[in-house]
Amino acid sequence: MHTASEVFNKWRHAFSVSLESDLTKLIAIKYLSKTNFTVTKATSSTSNYFYCIQRYLFYFSDFKMSGPSTKKLRTSHTDLVKQIEEQRNQTADSVMTFKFNKKRVRILTDSDEVSSESKGIVYWMFRDARVHDNWAMLFAQKIALKNKVPLHVCFCILPKFLDATIRHYKFLLEALEEVEKDCKELNINFHLLHGEPNTAIINFVEKYKMGAVIADFFPLRLPLFWLEDIKKKLPKKIPLCQVDAHNIVPCWVASEKLEYAARTIRNKINSKLDEFLTEFPPVIKHPHTSDQKFDKINWDTALDDVLVDKSVDKITWAKAGYKGGIAELDKFLKIRLRIYDEKRNNPIFNALSNLSPWFHFGMISVQRCILEAKKYKSQYNKSVEAFMEEAIVRRELSDNFCFYNEHYDSLKGAYDWARETLNQHRNDKRDYIYTLNELENGLTHDDLWNAAEIQLVKEGKIHGFLRMYWAKKILEWTETPDDALKWSIYLNDKYSMDGRDPNGYVGCMWSICGVHDQGWRERPVFGKIRYMNYKGCERKFDVQAFVMKYGAKVQLTKDENKRKGKKK
């Protein structure tokens, strides 16, 4: 028999595990000891030591492989906030002395001059809910400083946005309170408006005599419609500009057309990183103060009138806002980055960046995260390269797809070969057919799929590898590919913290419609769409460890659950 400490050390040395500190080791041993964990001859091989440690650590929900929450970690993320602030201050005194790349900006109106009668510049903030490291905010301040007028930031609380729930609205509202605080410190006016932007922004501009409108970039149909409608309704003398503050290489610069796959856009993006992957200048305390009176924001009642599903409540693992995002970035860089390349596709390991909620709401800049990650390249080159591929190439490819393909969420947006093969197999017999309600409640014969659904509902996320499996099984278990795509998007948008996002739409389209993929060996139901199955997952990771963590079960036996899929 071996003690927990002996087992841990054997595993650590056998697999060259580098730990952040002895504290991590002590925590691991504590939990192993807590379970009276011992090793016998039957489990004494090196691989079994690794297997046992891995499973025991994973089972404890209060132990994260990212490390314990300690005072030291909290201090370090505060230090990172200060370090980044200092980097901005060293880059330039302000945006006025910084060489701003005009390719980030699109002037959407004929007018490009601010009227001398203007009483301010307004930044309509929507996709990028942050003050710092925000090219749209910086450009808006540049225009305001140039014209010596006050700067205003407006965010519109929508009564409803696609299938967002109170979970997403609460997370967003917490971040906006931080935005207001940051703006106040910088003498920038923040306004929380209510209603559709194409009405609320126009009313604000006309009431307070704004001289220009700056918008950030969101390539979904509804935000693009709002932008176009604002353009039509604005007085002709008021310029409307759009700044891509979300992508490192602006979407319209990276490519002027719909790209077929990552391989066709990768070099187009990477070849432009030297030009666009730069440090940010600071947003400075604005020297021009407004003499107009504005309504005070009541944060307690801000969500009273929203018409969203209030049964899906907030998550607890992620702290909203810029500082919360920087804290998660800090933990990723110092703890998880080292295993990112090797373990990011293994759901047992907490190896992912976990930054997608902050990326989606624009609470932190992807560009900032890449700048900080590159500092670790000499230590973890492969992990940094892998992170850059995911956060830059794959993410910007998703924006490209939605911007240049208005059917980004339907079979109409799939490639010809994919539509053809799905239609050819549309009437294939399905061994299992589930209703939307059964899927939403994880009532299938597949305990791994149920576990993934539980993770989505409870945590607002599914591990990236399992999200592909999750969506592909919906294709396999629904009557038509149209239903599969519609339902996967609905569930992702309703529960996921990064739903209603180009990444989410492309993820579902890749899984169900083969977007950015190629044809594979033909099989029933899927046709030539890439196939994934349970046994394939078992070969990649410890399926039962994941299933047990989320308490998932096979809800019905195969015979009880089997539907008679009929050919149409």
Coordinates of C-alpha atoms in Angstrom, one line a residue:
M1 CA 0.0 0.0 0.0
H2 CA 1.2 3.5 -0.8
T3 CA 0.4 6.9 0.8
A4 CA -1.3 9.6 -1.2
S5 CA 1.9 11.6 -1.2
E6 CA 3.9 8.7 -2.6
V7 CA 1.3 8.1 -5.4
F8 CA 1.3 11.8 -6.2
N9 CA 5.1 12.1 -6.4
K10 CA 5.4 9.0 -8.6
W11 CA 2.8 10.4 -11.0
R12 CA 4.4 13.8 -11.0
H13 CA 7.9 12.6 -11.9
A14 CA 6.7 10.0 -14.4
F15 CA 4.8 12.6 -16.4
S16 CA 7.1 15.6 -15.8
V17 CA 4.3 17.5 -14.2
S18 CA 5.4 21.1 -13.4
L19 CA 3.4 22.6 -10.5
E20 CA 2.8 26.2 -9.8
S21 CA 3.7 25.8 -6.1
D22 CA 3.9 23.3 -3.3
L23 CA 0.5 24.5 -2.2
T24 CA -1.0 22.9 -5.3
K25 CA 0.7 19.6 -4.3
L26 CA -0.6 19.8 -0.7
I27 CA -4.1 20.5 -1.9
A28 CA -4.0 17.4 -4.1
I29 CA -2.7 15.2 -1.3
K30 CA -5.3 16.6 1.0
Y31 CA -8.1 15.5 -1.3
L32 CA -6.6 12.1 -1.9
S33 CA -6.2 11.5 1.8
K34 CA -9.8 12.7 2.4
T35 CA -11.0 9.8 0.3
N36 CA -8.7 7.2 2.1
F37 CA -7.2 6.7 -1.3
T38 CA -4.6 3.8 -1.5
V39 CA -2.9 2.0 -4.3
T40 CA -2.5 -1.8 -4.5
K41 CA -0.3 -3.9 -6.8
A42 CA -3.2 -4.1 -9.2
T43 CA -3.0 -0.3 -9.8
S44 CA 0.8 0.2 -9.4
S45 CA 1.8 0.7 -13.1
T46 CA 2.8 4.3 -14.1
S47 CA -0.2 4.7 -16.3
N48 CA -2.6 3.6 -13.5
Y49 CA -1.0 6.0 -11.1
F50 CA -1.7 8.8 -13.6
Y51 CA -5.3 7.5 -14.2
C52 CA -6.1 7.3 -10.5
I53 CA -4.8 10.7 -9.7
Q54 CA -6.6 12.2 -12.6
R55 CA -9.9 10.7 -11.7
Y56 CA -9.8 11.5 -8.0
L57 CA -8.9 15.1 -8.6
F58 CA -11.6 15.5 -11.3
Y59 CA -14.3 14.1 -9.1
F60 CA -14.1 16.9 -6.5
S61 CA -16.0 19.8 -7.9
D62 CA -14.4 22.2 -5.4
F63 CA -10.9 21.3 -6.6
K64 CA -10.0 22.8 -9.9
M65 CA -7.0 21.7 -11.8
S66 CA -6.4 25.4 -12.4
G67 CA -5.4 25.7 -8.8
P68 CA -7.1 26.9 -5.6
S69 CA -8.4 30.4 -5.0
T70 CA -5.8 32.0 -2.9
K71 CA -4.9 35.5 -1.8
K72 CA -1.7 35.3 -3.8
L73 CA -3.7 34.7 -7.0
R74 CA -6.1 37.5 -6.3
T75 CA -3.2 39.8 -5.8
S76 CA -1.5 38.7 -9.0
H77 CA -4.5 39.5 -11.2
T78 CA -4.6 43.0 -9.6
D79 CA -1.0 43.3 -10.5
L80 CA -1.7 42.3 -14.1
V81 CA -4.4 45.1 -14.3
K82 CA -1.8 47.6 -13.2
Q83 CA 0.9 46.2 -15.4
I84 CA -1.3 46.5 -18.5
E85 CA -2.3 50.0 -17.5
E86 CA 1.4 50.9 -17.3
Q87 CA 2.0 49.3 -20.7
R88 CA -0.7 51.6 -22.2
N89 CA 0.7 54.6 -20.6
Q90 CA 4.2 53.9 -21.9
T91 CA 2.8 53.4 -25.5
A92 CA 1.4 56.9 -25.8
D93 CA 0.2 59.9 -23.8
S94 CA -3.2 59.5 -25.5
V95 CA -4.9 58.4 -28.7
M96 CA -4.0 61.8 -30.1
T97 CA -0.3 61.0 -30.1
F98 CA -0.8 57.4 -31.1
K99 CA -0.6 56.3 -34.8
F100 CA -4.2 55.1 -35.0
N101 CA -4.7 52.6 -37.9
K102 CA -7.5 54.1 -40.0
K103 CA -8.1 50.7 -41.6
R104 CA -10.0 49.7 -38.4
V105 CA -12.6 52.3 -39.3
R106 CA -15.4 52.4 -41.9
I107 CA -17.2 55.7 -42.6
L108 CA -20.7 54.6 -43.5
T109 CA -22.1 58.0 -44.4
D110 CA -21.3 60.6 -47.0
S111 CA -20.6 63.1 -44.3
D112 CA -17.3 62.8 -42.5
E113 CA -17.0 66.1 -40.7
V114 CA -18.4 67.0 -37.3
S115 CA -20.5 70.1 -37.1
S116 CA -19.2 73.1 -35.2
E117 CA -22.5 73.2 -33.4
S118 CA -22.1 69.7 -32.0
K119 CA -22.3 69.2 -28.3
G120 CA -20.7 65.9 -28.1
I121 CA -19.6 62.6 -29.8
V122 CA -21.5 59.4 -29.0
Y123 CA -20.1 55.9 -29.0
W124 CA -22.9 53.4 -29.3
M125 CA -21.4 50.5 -27.4
F126 CA -22.9 47.1 -28.0
R127 CA -20.5 44.2 -28.7
D128 CA -17.5 45.5 -26.8
A129 CA -18.6 46.3 -23.3
R130 CA -15.4 47.8 -21.9
V131 CA -13.6 51.1 -21.7
H132 CA -9.9 49.9 -21.9
D133 CA -8.3 48.2 -24.9
N134 CA -11.2 49.2 -27.1
W135 CA -10.5 50.7 -30.5
A136 CA -14.0 52.0 -30.9
M137 CA -13.8 53.9 -27.6
L138 CA -10.4 55.2 -28.5
F139 CA -11.5 56.4 -31.9
A140 CA -14.6 58.1 -30.4
Q141 CA -12.3 59.9 -27.9
K142 CA -10.0 60.9 -30.7
I143 CA -12.9 62.6 -32.6
A144 CA -14.1 64.2 -29.4
L145 CA -10.7 65.6 -28.5
K146 CA -10.1 66.8 -32.0
N147 CA -13.4 68.7 -31.9
K148 CA -13.1 69.8 -28.3
V149 CA -16.4 68.4 -27.2
P150 CA -17.7 66.0 -24.5
L151 CA -17.6 62.2 -25.1
H152 CA -20.7 60.1 -24.5
V153 CA -21.1 56.3 -24.3
C154 CA -24.6 54.8 -24.8
F155 CA -25.6 51.2 -24.2
C156 CA -29.1 50.1 -25.1
I157 CA -30.8 47.5 -22.9
L158 CA -33.0 45.5 -25.3
P159 CA -36.3 44.1 -24.2
K160 CA -35.2 40.9 -25.9
F161 CA -32.2 39.8 -27.9
L162 CA -32.6 36.5 -29.8
D163 CA -32.7 33.7 -27.2
A164 CA -30.7 35.4 -24.5
T165 CA -32.0 34.9 -20.9
I166 CA -31.8 36.6 -17.6
R167 CA -28.5 34.7 -17.1
H168 CA -26.9 36.7 -19.9
Y169 CA -28.6 40.0 -19.0
K170 CA -27.4 39.9 -15.4
F171 CA -23.8 39.1 -16.4
L172 CA -23.9 42.0 -18.9
L173 CA -25.4 44.4 -16.4
E174 CA -22.7 43.7 -13.8
A175 CA -20.1 44.6 -16.5
L176 CA -21.9 47.8 -17.5
E177 CA -21.8 49.0 -13.9
E178 CA -18.0 48.7 -14.1
V179 CA -18.1 50.5 -17.4
E180 CA -20.0 53.4 -15.9
K181 CA -17.6 53.6 -13.0
D182 CA -14.6 53.6 -15.3
C183 CA -16.2 56.3 -17.5
K184 CA -17.0 58.5 -14.5
E185 CA -13.4 58.4 -13.4
L186 CA -12.4 59.5 -16.9
N187 CA -15.0 62.3 -17.2
I188 CA -16.9 60.4 -19.9
N189 CA -20.7 60.3 -19.8
F190 CA -22.2 56.9 -19.7
H191 CA -25.9 56.4 -20.5
L192 CA -28.0 53.3 -20.1
L193 CA -30.8 53.6 -22.7
H194 CA -33.8 51.3 -23.1
G195 CA -35.2 50.0 -26.3
E196 CA -34.0 49.1 -29.8
P197 CA -30.8 51.0 -30.8
N198 CA -32.2 52.2 -34.1
T199 CA -34.7 54.3 -32.1
A200 CA -32.9 55.0 -28.8
I201 CA -29.6 56.2 -30.4
I202 CA -31.4 58.4 -32.9
N203 CA -33.5 60.0 -30.1
F204 CA -30.3 60.6 -28.0
V205 CA -28.5 62.1 -30.9
E206 CA -31.3 64.5 -31.7
K207 CA -32.1 65.4 -28.1
Y208 CA -28.6 66.2 -27.1
K209 CA -27.2 67.5 -30.4
M210 CA -24.5 64.9 -31.0
G211 CA -22.1 65.6 -33.8
A212 CA -21.1 62.0 -34.8
V213 CA -22.0 58.4 -33.9
I214 CA -19.3 55.7 -33.5
A215 CA -20.4 52.0 -33.5
D216 CA -18.5 48.8 -32.8
F217 CA -18.7 45.8 -35.1
F218 CA -21.1 42.9 -34.8
P219 CA -21.7 40.8 -38.0
L220 CA -25.1 39.3 -37.1
R221 CA -28.2 40.2 -39.1
L222 CA -30.0 42.1 -36.3
P223 CA -27.1 44.5 -35.3
L224 CA -26.3 45.1 -39.0
F225 CA -30.0 46.0 -39.5
W226 CA -29.9 48.4 -36.6
L227 CA -26.7 50.0 -38.0
E228 CA -28.2 50.4 -41.5
D229 CA -31.4 51.8 -40.1
I230 CA -29.5 54.4 -37.9
K231 CA -27.6 55.3 -41.1
K232 CA -30.9 56.1 -42.9
K233 CA -32.4 58.0 -39.9
L234 CA -29.4 60.1 -39.0
P235 CA -29.5 63.7 -40.2
K236 CA -27.3 64.0 -43.3
K237 CA -24.7 66.2 -41.6
I238 CA -23.9 63.7 -38.8
P239 CA -21.3 61.0 -39.7
L240 CA -21.7 57.4 -38.7
C241 CA -18.5 55.4 -38.3
Q242 CA -18.0 51.7 -37.5
V243 CA -14.8 50.4 -35.8
D244 CA -14.0 46.7 -35.5
A245 CA -12.9 46.6 -31.9
H246 CA -13.5 42.9 -31.6
N247 CA -11.1 41.4 -34.1
I248 CA -7.3 42.0 -34.2
V249 CA -7.4 42.2 -38.0
P250 CA -10.6 44.1 -38.9
C251 CA -13.1 41.7 -40.6
W252 CA -13.3 43.8 -43.8
V253 CA -9.4 44.0 -44.0
A254 CA -8.8 40.3 -43.3
S255 CA -10.8 39.3 -46.4
E256 CA -13.2 40.9 -48.8
K257 CA -15.1 37.7 -49.4
L258 CA -16.6 34.6 -47.7
E259 CA -13.7 32.2 -46.9
Y260 CA -14.0 28.5 -47.4
A261 CA -12.0 27.3 -44.4
A262 CA -9.3 28.1 -41.9
R263 CA -6.6 27.2 -44.4
T264 CA -7.9 29.9 -46.9
I265 CA -7.9 32.7 -44.3
R266 CA -5.0 31.8 -42.0
N267 CA -2.2 33.4 -44.0
K268 CA -4.4 36.5 -44.8
I269 CA -4.7 37.1 -41.1
N270 CA -1.3 36.1 -39.9
S271 CA 0.4 38.2 -42.6
K272 CA -1.3 41.3 -41.2
L273 CA -0.6 40.7 -37.5
D274 CA 2.6 42.8 -37.6
E275 CA 0.5 45.8 -38.6
F276 CA -2.5 45.2 -36.3
L277 CA -1.3 43.3 -33.3
T278 CA -0.1 46.4 -31.5
E279 CA -0.2 47.8 -27.9
F280 CA -3.1 50.1 -27.1
P281 CA -2.9 53.7 -26.0
P282 CA -4.7 54.8 -22.9
V283 CA -8.2 56.3 -22.7
I284 CA -7.4 59.5 -20.9
K285 CA -9.5 61.7 -18.5
H286 CA -11.6 63.6 -21.0
P287 CA -10.9 67.4 -20.7
H288 CA -14.3 68.5 -22.1
T289 CA -17.3 68.4 -19.7
S290 CA -20.9 68.5 -20.8
D291 CA -23.2 71.2 -19.3
Q292 CA -26.3 69.2 -20.2
K293 CA -28.5 67.4 -17.7
F294 CA -29.0 63.6 -18.1
D295 CA -31.1 61.0 -16.3
K296 CA -29.4 59.1 -13.5
I297 CA -29.1 55.4 -14.0
N298 CA -31.1 53.2 -11.7
W299 CA -29.3 49.9 -11.8
D300 CA -31.7 48.2 -9.4
T301 CA -34.6 48.5 -11.9
A302 CA -32.6 48.3 -15.2
L303 CA -33.9 44.8 -16.0
D304 CA -37.4 45.2 -14.8
D305 CA -38.9 45.6 -18.3
V306 CA -36.9 43.0 -20.2
L307 CA -39.0 40.3 -21.9
V308 CA -36.6 37.3 -21.5
D309 CA -36.7 33.8 -20.0
K310 CA -36.1 34.4 -16.2
S311 CA -35.9 30.7 -15.3
V312 CA -32.3 30.4 -16.5
D313 CA -30.4 32.2 -13.7
K314 CA -26.9 33.6 -13.5
I315 CA -23.8 31.5 -13.3
T316 CA -21.4 31.7 -10.4
W317 CA -18.0 30.6 -11.8
A318 CA -17.4 33.7 -13.8
K319 CA -17.1 37.3 -12.5
A320 CA -18.4 39.8 -15.1
G321 CA -16.5 42.8 -16.3
Y322 CA -13.0 43.8 -17.4
K323 CA -11.4 43.1 -14.1
G324 CA -13.1 39.7 -13.9
G325 CA -11.8 38.9 -17.4
I326 CA -8.3 39.9 -16.5
A327 CA -8.4 37.7 -13.4
E328 CA -9.4 34.7 -15.6
L329 CA -6.7 35.6 -18.1
D330 CA -4.1 35.7 -15.3
K331 CA -5.1 32.2 -14.1
F332 CA -5.0 30.9 -17.6
L333 CA -1.5 32.3 -18.4
K334 CA 0.0 31.2 -15.1
I335 CA -1.6 27.9 -14.5
R336 CA -3.4 26.4 -17.5
L337 CA -1.4 27.7 -20.5
R338 CA 1.3 25.1 -19.9
I339 CA -1.0 22.2 -20.7
Y340 CA -3.2 24.0 -23.3
D341 CA -1.6 22.5 -26.4
E342 CA -1.6 18.9 -25.1
K343 CA -4.8 18.8 -23.0
R344 CA -7.3 21.3 -24.4
N345 CA -9.3 18.6 -26.2
N346 CA -9.6 16.4 -23.1
P347 CA -12.7 17.4 -21.1
I348 CA -11.2 15.8 -17.9
F349 CA -8.5 18.5 -17.7
N350 CA -9.2 22.2 -17.0
A351 CA -6.8 23.3 -19.8
L352 CA -9.0 25.7 -21.7
S353 CA -8.7 29.5 -21.4
N354 CA -12.3 29.8 -20.2
L355 CA -12.3 33.3 -21.6
S356 CA -15.3 32.9 -24.0
P357 CA -17.9 34.7 -21.9
W358 CA -15.7 37.8 -21.6
F359 CA -14.8 37.6 -25.3
H360 CA -18.4 37.3 -26.4
F361 CA -19.6 40.3 -24.4
G362 CA -16.4 42.2 -25.3
M363 CA -15.5 42.7 -21.6
I364 CA -11.9 42.1 -22.4
S365 CA -10.0 42.4 -25.7
V366 CA -8.8 39.3 -27.5
Q367 CA -5.9 41.5 -28.7
R368 CA -4.9 42.2 -25.1
C369 CA -5.0 38.5 -24.3
I370 CA -2.8 37.6 -27.2
L371 CA -0.3 40.3 -26.3
E372 CA 0.0 38.9 -22.8
A373 CA 0.1 35.3 -24.0
K374 CA 2.9 36.0 -26.4
K375 CA 5.1 36.8 -23.4
Y376 CA 5.0 33.1 -22.5
K377 CA 6.1 31.9 -25.9
S378 CA 9.6 31.0 -24.9
Q379 CA 8.2 28.8 -22.1
Y380 CA 5.2 27.3 -23.8
N381 CA 5.6 27.9 -27.5
K382 CA 3.2 25.2 -28.7
S383 CA 0.5 26.3 -26.3
V384 CA 0.8 29.9 -27.3
E385 CA 0.7 29.0 -31.0
A386 CA -2.4 26.9 -30.4
F387 CA -4.1 29.6 -28.4
M388 CA -3.4 32.1 -31.1
E389 CA -4.8 29.8 -33.8
E390 CA -8.1 29.4 -31.8
A391 CA -8.4 33.0 -30.6
I392 CA -7.4 34.7 -33.8
V393 CA -7.7 32.6 -36.9
R394 CA -10.7 30.4 -35.9
R395 CA -12.6 33.2 -34.2
E396 CA -12.1 35.7 -37.0
L397 CA -13.0 33.0 -39.5
S398 CA -16.4 32.8 -37.7
D399 CA -16.9 36.6 -38.0
N400 CA -16.0 36.3 -41.7
F401 CA -18.7 33.6 -42.2
C402 CA -21.4 35.6 -40.5
F403 CA -20.5 38.9 -42.2
Y404 CA -20.4 37.6 -45.7
N405 CA -23.1 34.9 -45.4
E406 CA -26.6 36.2 -44.4
H407 CA -27.7 32.6 -44.0
Y408 CA -25.2 31.8 -41.3
D409 CA -27.8 30.0 -39.2
S410 CA -29.7 27.9 -41.7
L411 CA -29.1 25.1 -44.3
K412 CA -29.2 27.8 -47.0
G413 CA -25.8 28.9 -45.7
A414 CA -24.2 25.5 -46.0
Y415 CA -21.9 24.5 -48.9
D416 CA -23.6 22.8 -51.9
W417 CA -22.1 19.4 -51.2
A418 CA -23.3 19.5 -47.6
R419 CA -26.9 20.5 -48.5
E420 CA -26.9 17.8 -51.2
T421 CA -25.7 15.0 -48.9
L422 CA -28.0 16.0 -46.0
N423 CA -31.0 16.1 -48.4
Q424 CA -30.1 12.7 -49.8
H425 CA -30.2 11.2 -46.3
R426 CA -33.0 13.3 -45.0
N427 CA -35.4 10.3 -44.9
D428 CA -33.0 7.8 -43.5
K429 CA -34.2 5.8 -40.5
R430 CA -33.1 7.2 -37.2
D431 CA -32.6 4.7 -34.3
Y432 CA -33.5 7.4 -31.8
I433 CA -35.7 10.4 -32.2
Y434 CA -36.0 12.9 -29.3
T435 CA -38.2 16.0 -28.8
L436 CA -36.7 19.4 -28.0
N437 CA -37.9 19.0 -24.4
E438 CA -36.2 15.6 -24.0
L439 CA -32.9 17.1 -25.3
E440 CA -33.1 20.2 -23.2
N441 CA -33.6 18.1 -20.0
G442 CA -30.9 15.6 -20.9
L443 CA -33.3 12.6 -21.3
T444 CA -31.4 10.5 -23.8
H445 CA -29.9 7.0 -23.8
D446 CA -26.4 8.6 -24.0
D447 CA -25.0 9.4 -20.5
L448 CA -22.1 11.4 -22.0
W449 CA -24.4 13.6 -24.1
N450 CA -26.6 14.1 -21.0
A451 CA -23.6 15.1 -19.0
A452 CA -22.7 17.7 -21.6
E453 CA -26.2 19.1 -21.6
I454 CA -26.2 19.3 -17.8
Q455 CA -22.9 21.2 -18.0
L456 CA -24.4 23.6 -20.5
V457 CA -27.5 24.2 -18.4
K458 CA -25.7 24.6 -15.1
E459 CA -22.4 26.2 -16.0
G460 CA -23.4 28.1 -19.2
K461 CA -20.7 26.2 -21.3
I462 CA -19.8 22.9 -22.8
H463 CA -16.2 21.8 -23.1
G464 CA -15.1 22.7 -26.7
F465 CA -14.5 19.1 -27.8
L466 CA -17.8 17.9 -26.4
R467 CA -19.8 20.7 -28.0
M468 CA -19.0 19.1 -31.3
Y469 CA -20.2 15.7 -30.1
W470 CA -23.3 17.3 -28.5
A471 CA -24.4 19.0 -31.8
K472 CA -23.6 16.0 -34.0
K473 CA -25.8 13.8 -31.9
I474 CA -28.7 16.2 -32.2
L475 CA -28.4 15.7 -36.0
E476 CA -28.5 12.0 -35.4
W477 CA -31.5 12.1 -33.1
T478 CA -33.9 14.5 -34.8
E479 CA -36.2 14.0 -37.7
T480 CA -34.6 16.5 -40.0
P481 CA -31.2 18.4 -40.3
D482 CA -33.3 21.6 -40.2
D483 CA -34.6 20.7 -36.8
A484 CA -31.1 19.7 -35.6
L485 CA -29.6 23.0 -36.6
K486 CA -32.5 25.0 -35.2
W487 CA -32.5 23.2 -31.9
S488 CA -28.8 23.2 -31.4
I489 CA -28.7 26.9 -32.0
Y490 CA -31.6 27.5 -29.6
L491 CA -30.1 25.5 -26.8
N492 CA -26.7 27.1 -27.2
D493 CA -28.2 30.6 -27.4
K494 CA -30.4 30.0 -24.4
Y495 CA -27.9 28.5 -22.0
S496 CA -24.3 29.2 -23.2
M497 CA -22.6 32.3 -22.0
D498 CA -21.1 32.7 -25.5
G499 CA -24.3 32.0 -27.3
R500 CA -25.8 34.4 -30.0
D501 CA -22.3 34.7 -31.3
P502 CA -20.6 34.0 -34.6
N503 CA -18.5 31.3 -32.9
G504 CA -21.7 29.6 -31.7
Y505 CA -23.4 29.7 -35.1
V506 CA -20.3 28.4 -36.9
G507 CA -19.8 25.7 -34.3
C508 CA -23.3 24.4 -35.0
M509 CA -23.0 24.8 -38.7
W510 CA -19.6 22.9 -38.7
S511 CA -21.1 20.1 -36.7
I512 CA -24.3 19.7 -38.6
C513 CA -23.7 21.3 -42.0
G514 CA -20.0 20.7 -42.5
V515 CA -19.1 24.4 -42.8
H516 CA -15.3 25.0 -42.9
D517 CA -14.9 21.2 -43.1
Q518 CA -14.8 18.6 -45.9
G519 CA -16.8 15.6 -47.0
W520 CA -16.1 12.3 -45.2
R521 CA -17.0 8.6 -45.7
E522 CA -20.8 8.4 -46.4
R523 CA -23.0 6.9 -43.7
P524 CA -26.7 6.9 -42.8
V525 CA -28.3 10.2 -41.6
F526 CA -25.0 12.1 -41.7
G527 CA -24.2 11.5 -45.3
K528 CA -20.7 12.9 -45.9
I529 CA -20.9 15.1 -42.7
R530 CA -18.1 14.3 -40.3
Y531 CA -19.2 11.7 -37.8
M532 CA -18.5 11.4 -34.0
N533 CA -19.5 8.6 -31.7
Y534 CA -19.3 7.5 -28.0
K535 CA -16.5 4.9 -28.6
G536 CA -14.4 7.6 -30.2
C537 CA -14.8 9.7 -27.1
E538 CA -13.8 6.8 -24.9
R539 CA -10.6 6.5 -26.9
K540 CA -9.8 10.1 -26.2
F541 CA -10.6 10.6 -22.6
D542 CA -12.2 9.1 -19.4
V543 CA -15.9 9.3 -20.4
Q544 CA -17.1 7.9 -17.1
A545 CA -15.2 10.5 -15.0
F546 CA -16.9 13.2 -16.9
V547 CA -20.3 11.5 -16.6
M548 CA -19.9 11.0 -12.9
K549 CA -18.9 14.6 -12.3
Y550 CA -22.2 15.9 -13.6
G551 CA -24.3 13.0 -12.2
A552 CA -25.6 12.0 -15.7
K553 CA -27.4 8.8 -16.3
V554 CA -28.7 6.7 -19.1
Q555 CA -32.3 7.7 -18.8
L556 CA -33.9 4.8 -20.5
T557 CA -32.8 1.4 -21.8
K558 CA -32.3 1.1 -25.5
D559 CA -35.4 -1.0 -26.1
E560 CA -37.6 1.4 -24.0
N561 CA -36.3 4.5 -25.7
K562 CA -35.9 3.3 -29.3
R563 CA -38.2 5.0 -31.7
K564 CA -39.4 3.6 -34.9
G565 CA -37.8 6.0 -37.3
K566 CA -39.9 5.8 -40.4
K567 CA -38.8 6.5 -43.9
K568 CA -40.8 9.3 -45.4

